[in-house]
Coordinates of C-alpha atoms in Angstrom, one line a residue:
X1 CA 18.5 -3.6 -2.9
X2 CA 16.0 -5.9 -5.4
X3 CA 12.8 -3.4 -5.0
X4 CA 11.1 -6.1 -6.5
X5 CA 12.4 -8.7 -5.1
X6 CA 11.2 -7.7 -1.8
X7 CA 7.8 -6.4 -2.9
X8 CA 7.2 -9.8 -4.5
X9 CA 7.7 -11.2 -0.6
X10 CA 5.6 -8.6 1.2
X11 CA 3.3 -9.8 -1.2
X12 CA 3.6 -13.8 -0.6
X13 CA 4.2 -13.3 3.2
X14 CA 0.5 -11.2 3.2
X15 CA -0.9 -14.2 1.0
X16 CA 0.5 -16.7 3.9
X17 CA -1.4 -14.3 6.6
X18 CA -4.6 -14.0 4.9
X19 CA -4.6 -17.9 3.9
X20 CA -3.6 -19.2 8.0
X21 CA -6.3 -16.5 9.1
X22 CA -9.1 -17.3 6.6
X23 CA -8.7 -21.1 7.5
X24 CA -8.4 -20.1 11.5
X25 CA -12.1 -17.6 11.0
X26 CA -13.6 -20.3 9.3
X27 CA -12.9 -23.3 11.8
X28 CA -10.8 -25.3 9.2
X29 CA -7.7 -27.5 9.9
X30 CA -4.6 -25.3 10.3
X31 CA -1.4 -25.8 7.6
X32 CA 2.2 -26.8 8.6
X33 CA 4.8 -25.5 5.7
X34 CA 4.2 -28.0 3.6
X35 CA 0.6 -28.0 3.3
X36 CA 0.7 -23.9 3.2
X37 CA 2.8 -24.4 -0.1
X38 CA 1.0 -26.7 -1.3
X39 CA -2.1 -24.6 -0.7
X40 CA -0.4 -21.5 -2.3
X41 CA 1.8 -22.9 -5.0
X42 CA 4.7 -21.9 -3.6
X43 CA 8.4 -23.1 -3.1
X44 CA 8.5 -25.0 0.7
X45 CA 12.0 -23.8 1.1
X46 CA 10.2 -19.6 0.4
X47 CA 7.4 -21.0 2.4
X48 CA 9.7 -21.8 5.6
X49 CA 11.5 -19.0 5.5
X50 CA 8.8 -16.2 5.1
X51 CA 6.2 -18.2 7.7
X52 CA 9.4 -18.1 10.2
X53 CA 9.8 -14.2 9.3
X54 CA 5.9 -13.6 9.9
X55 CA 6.3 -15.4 13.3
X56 CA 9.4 -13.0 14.3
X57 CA 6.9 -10.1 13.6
X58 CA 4.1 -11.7 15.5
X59 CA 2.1 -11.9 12.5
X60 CA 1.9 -15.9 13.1
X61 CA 2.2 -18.0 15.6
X62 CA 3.6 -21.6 15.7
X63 CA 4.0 -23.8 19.1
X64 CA 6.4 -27.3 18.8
X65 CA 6.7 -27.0 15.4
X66 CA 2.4 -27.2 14.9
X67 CA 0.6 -25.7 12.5
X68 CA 0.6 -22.3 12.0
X69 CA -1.9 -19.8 13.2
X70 CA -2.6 -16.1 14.0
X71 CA -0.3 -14.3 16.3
X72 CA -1.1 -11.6 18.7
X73 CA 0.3 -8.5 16.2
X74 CA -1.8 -10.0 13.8
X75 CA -4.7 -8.8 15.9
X76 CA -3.5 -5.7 17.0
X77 CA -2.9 -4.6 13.6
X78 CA -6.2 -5.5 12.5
X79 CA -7.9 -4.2 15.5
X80 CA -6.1 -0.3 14.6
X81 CA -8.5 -0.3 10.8
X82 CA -11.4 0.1 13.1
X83 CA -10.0 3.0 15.2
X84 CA -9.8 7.1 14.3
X85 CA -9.0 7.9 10.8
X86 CA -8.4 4.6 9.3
X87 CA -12.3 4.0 10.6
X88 CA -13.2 7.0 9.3
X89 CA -11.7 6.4 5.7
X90 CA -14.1 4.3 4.6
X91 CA -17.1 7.1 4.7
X92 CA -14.4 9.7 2.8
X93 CA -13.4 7.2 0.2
X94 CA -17.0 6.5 -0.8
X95 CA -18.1 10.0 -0.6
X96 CA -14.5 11.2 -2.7
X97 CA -16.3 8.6 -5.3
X98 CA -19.8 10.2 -5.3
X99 CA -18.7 13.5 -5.7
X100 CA -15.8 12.9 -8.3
X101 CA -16.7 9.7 -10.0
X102 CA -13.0 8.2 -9.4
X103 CA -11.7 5.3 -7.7
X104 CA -10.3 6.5 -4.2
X105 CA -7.6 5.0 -1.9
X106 CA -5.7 4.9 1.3
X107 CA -2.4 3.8 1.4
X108 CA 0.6 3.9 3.7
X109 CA 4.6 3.5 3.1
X110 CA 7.3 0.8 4.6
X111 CA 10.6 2.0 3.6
X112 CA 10.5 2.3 -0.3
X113 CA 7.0 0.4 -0.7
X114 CA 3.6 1.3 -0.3
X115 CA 0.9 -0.5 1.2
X116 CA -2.9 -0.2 0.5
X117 CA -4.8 0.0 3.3
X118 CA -8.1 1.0 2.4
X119 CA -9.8 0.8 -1.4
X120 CA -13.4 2.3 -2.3
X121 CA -16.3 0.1 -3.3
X122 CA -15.1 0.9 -7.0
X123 CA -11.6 0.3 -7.1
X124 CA -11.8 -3.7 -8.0
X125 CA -13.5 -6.5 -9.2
X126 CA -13.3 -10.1 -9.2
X127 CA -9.9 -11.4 -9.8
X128 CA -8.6 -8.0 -9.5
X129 CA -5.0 -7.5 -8.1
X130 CA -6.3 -4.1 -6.3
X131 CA -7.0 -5.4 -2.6
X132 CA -6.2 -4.1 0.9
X133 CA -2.4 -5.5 1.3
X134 CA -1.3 -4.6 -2.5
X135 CA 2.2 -3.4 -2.3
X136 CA 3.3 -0.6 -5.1
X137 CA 6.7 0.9 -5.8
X138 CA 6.6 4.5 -3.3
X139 CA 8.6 6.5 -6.5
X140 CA 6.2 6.0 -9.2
X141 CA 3.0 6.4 -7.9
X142 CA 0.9 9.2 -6.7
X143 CA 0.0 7.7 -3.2
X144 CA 3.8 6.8 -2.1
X145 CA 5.2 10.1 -4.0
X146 CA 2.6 11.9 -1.6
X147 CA 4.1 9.8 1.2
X148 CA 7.3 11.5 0.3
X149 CA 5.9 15.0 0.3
X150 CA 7.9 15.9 3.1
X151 CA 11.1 14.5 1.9
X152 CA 14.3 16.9 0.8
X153 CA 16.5 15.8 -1.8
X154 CA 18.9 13.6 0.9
X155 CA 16.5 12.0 2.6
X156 CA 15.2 11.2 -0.8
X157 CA 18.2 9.8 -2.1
X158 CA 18.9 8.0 0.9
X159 CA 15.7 6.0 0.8
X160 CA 16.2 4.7 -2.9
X161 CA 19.6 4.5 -2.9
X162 CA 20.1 1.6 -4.7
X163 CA 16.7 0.9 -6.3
X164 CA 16.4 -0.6 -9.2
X165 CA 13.7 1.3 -11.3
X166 CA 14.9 -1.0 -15.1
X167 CA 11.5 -2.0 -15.7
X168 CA 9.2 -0.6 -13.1
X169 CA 6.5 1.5 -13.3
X170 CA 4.2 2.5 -16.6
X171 CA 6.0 5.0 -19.5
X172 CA 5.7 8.4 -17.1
X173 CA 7.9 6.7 -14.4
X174 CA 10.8 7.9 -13.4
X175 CA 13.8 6.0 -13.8
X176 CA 16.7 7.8 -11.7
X177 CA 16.4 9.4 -8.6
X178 CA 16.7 12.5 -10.0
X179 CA 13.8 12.2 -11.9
X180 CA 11.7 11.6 -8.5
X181 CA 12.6 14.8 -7.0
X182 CA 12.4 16.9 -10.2
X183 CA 8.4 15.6 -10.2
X184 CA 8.3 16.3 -6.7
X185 CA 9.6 19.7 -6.9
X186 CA 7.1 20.2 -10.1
X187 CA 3.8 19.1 -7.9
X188 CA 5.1 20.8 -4.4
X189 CA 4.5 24.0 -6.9
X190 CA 0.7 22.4 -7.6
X191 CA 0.1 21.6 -4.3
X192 CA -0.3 18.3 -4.9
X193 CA 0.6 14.8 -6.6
X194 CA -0.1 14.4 -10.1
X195 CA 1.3 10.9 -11.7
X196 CA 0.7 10.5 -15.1
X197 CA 0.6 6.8 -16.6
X198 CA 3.4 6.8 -13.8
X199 CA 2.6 3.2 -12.6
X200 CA -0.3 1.4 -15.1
X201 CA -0.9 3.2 -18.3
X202 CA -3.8 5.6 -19.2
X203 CA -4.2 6.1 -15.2
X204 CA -3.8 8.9 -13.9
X205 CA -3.0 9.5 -9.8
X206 CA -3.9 12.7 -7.9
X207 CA -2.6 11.8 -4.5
X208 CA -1.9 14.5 -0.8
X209 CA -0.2 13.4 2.4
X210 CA -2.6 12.7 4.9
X211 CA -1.4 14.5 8.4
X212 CA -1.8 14.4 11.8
X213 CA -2.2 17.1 14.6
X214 CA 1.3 17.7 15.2
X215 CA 1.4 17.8 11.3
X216 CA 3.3 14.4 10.5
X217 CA 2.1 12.3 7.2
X218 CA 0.3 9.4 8.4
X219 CA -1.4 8.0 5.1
X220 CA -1.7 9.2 1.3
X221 CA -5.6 9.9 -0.1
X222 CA -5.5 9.3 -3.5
X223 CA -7.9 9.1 -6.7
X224 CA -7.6 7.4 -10.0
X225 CA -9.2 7.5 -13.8
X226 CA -8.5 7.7 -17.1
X227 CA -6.4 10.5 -18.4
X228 CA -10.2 11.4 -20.1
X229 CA -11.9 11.2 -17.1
X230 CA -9.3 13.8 -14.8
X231 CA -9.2 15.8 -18.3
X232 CA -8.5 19.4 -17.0
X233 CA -9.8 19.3 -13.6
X234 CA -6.9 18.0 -11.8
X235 CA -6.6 21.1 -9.5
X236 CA -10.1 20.8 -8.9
X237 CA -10.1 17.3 -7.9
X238 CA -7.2 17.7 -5.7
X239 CA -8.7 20.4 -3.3
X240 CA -11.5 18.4 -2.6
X241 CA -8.9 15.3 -2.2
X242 CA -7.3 17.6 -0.1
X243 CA -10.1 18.5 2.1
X244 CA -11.0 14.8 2.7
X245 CA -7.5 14.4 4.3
X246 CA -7.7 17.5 6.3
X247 CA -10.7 15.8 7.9
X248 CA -9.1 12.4 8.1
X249 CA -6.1 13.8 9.7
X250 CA -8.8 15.2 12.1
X251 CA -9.9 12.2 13.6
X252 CA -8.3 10.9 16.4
X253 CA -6.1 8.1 16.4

């Protein structure tokens, strides 16, 4: 298993969606492969194959070998973020950045990846990587490590078995599995995530599972700042990160 090898496709398969559905919103001609590669920069043979993997998810769409074009999953999907809590996430992320001055996020795992959902208004600016779609490594940040909350130590190894972590993450990563439960043991003391410089360095993660009714993780709530802006009031920070979920996990899905 190449962790980034198959982050680095999520990524270029998402940049394939957003591109085919920008061009089918705004009335423009539709792209075969070859004009989608060209259009991205991207290797026709990569192009092919992830565009044929989008359409077996029902991301995409393609009819006698056409151009390509939104599929119906496509539309389900993006008909769910304006439903229940994801809805609702918006108002909490904003209101997580009034009251605590921090960039605020929503996230979600797949396998051993994690996906943003939602960002707050502060969390990026133009040209910035940080957009709805990012994928990010699930043992080295705050918001996948809370997505493992409820993890014990052989589900944990069977999930990364094989990941590569050579390279990954920012100088308080983890680099065995090992390490990733001996921080999760450490912040299931806290009562929540704490990653230090774990992913980008100077940052700072405070991350909690986001639950349901029956009490399953749905999400990850998480803020970020400098390791001067969190200073000492981590714990702090966390129970009102914490009661934003609570009401999140309230809403009906």
């Amino acid at each position: 298993m190449d962790s980034s090898a198959e982050a680095s496709s999520m990524a270029q398969g998402l940049r394939i969606v957003r591109l085919v559905a920008d061009r089918e919103k705004r009335g423009r001609q539709l792209l075969g492969v070859s004009q989608l590669a060209a259009e991205l920069e991207m290797d026709q043979s990569r192009v092919s194959r992830l565009t044929q993997e989008l359409c077996d998810l029902g991301l995409l769409e393609r009819v006698d070998r056409g151009p390509f074009r939104t599929g119906q999953r496509f539309f389900s999907l993006a008909a769910s973020l304006n439903t229940g809590w994801v809805r609702e996430a918006g108002t909490e992320l904003e209101a997580l950045v009034a009251s605590l001055g921090l960039r605020a996020r929503l996230s979600v795992r797949d396998g051993y990846r994690v996906i943003l959902l939602r960002s707050s208004s502060n969390d990026a600016v133009p040209g910035s990587f940080v957009k709805p779609g990012m994928v990010t490594p699930v043992w080295c940040t705050g918001a996948g490590r809370a997505l493992l909350w409820d993890h014990d130590r052989p589900a944990l190894d069977d999930l990364l078995a094989g990941v590569n972590y050579i390279g990954i993450g920012g100088p308080g990563a983890a680099h065995s599995t090992g390490e990733v439960w001996d921080l999760m043991t450490r912040d299931h003391a806290a009562g929540f995530i704490a990653a230090a410089e774990e992913f980008e360095h100077d940052v700072v993660e405070l991350a909690v599972p986001v639950r349901d009714a029956g009490g399953a993780i749905l999400a990850s709530l998480s803020v970020l700042g400098s390791r001067s802006e969190i200073g000492t009031d981590a714990g702090s920070f966390a129970a009102v990160l914490g009661q934003a979920a609570e009401r999140l996990g309230a809403y009906r899905v």
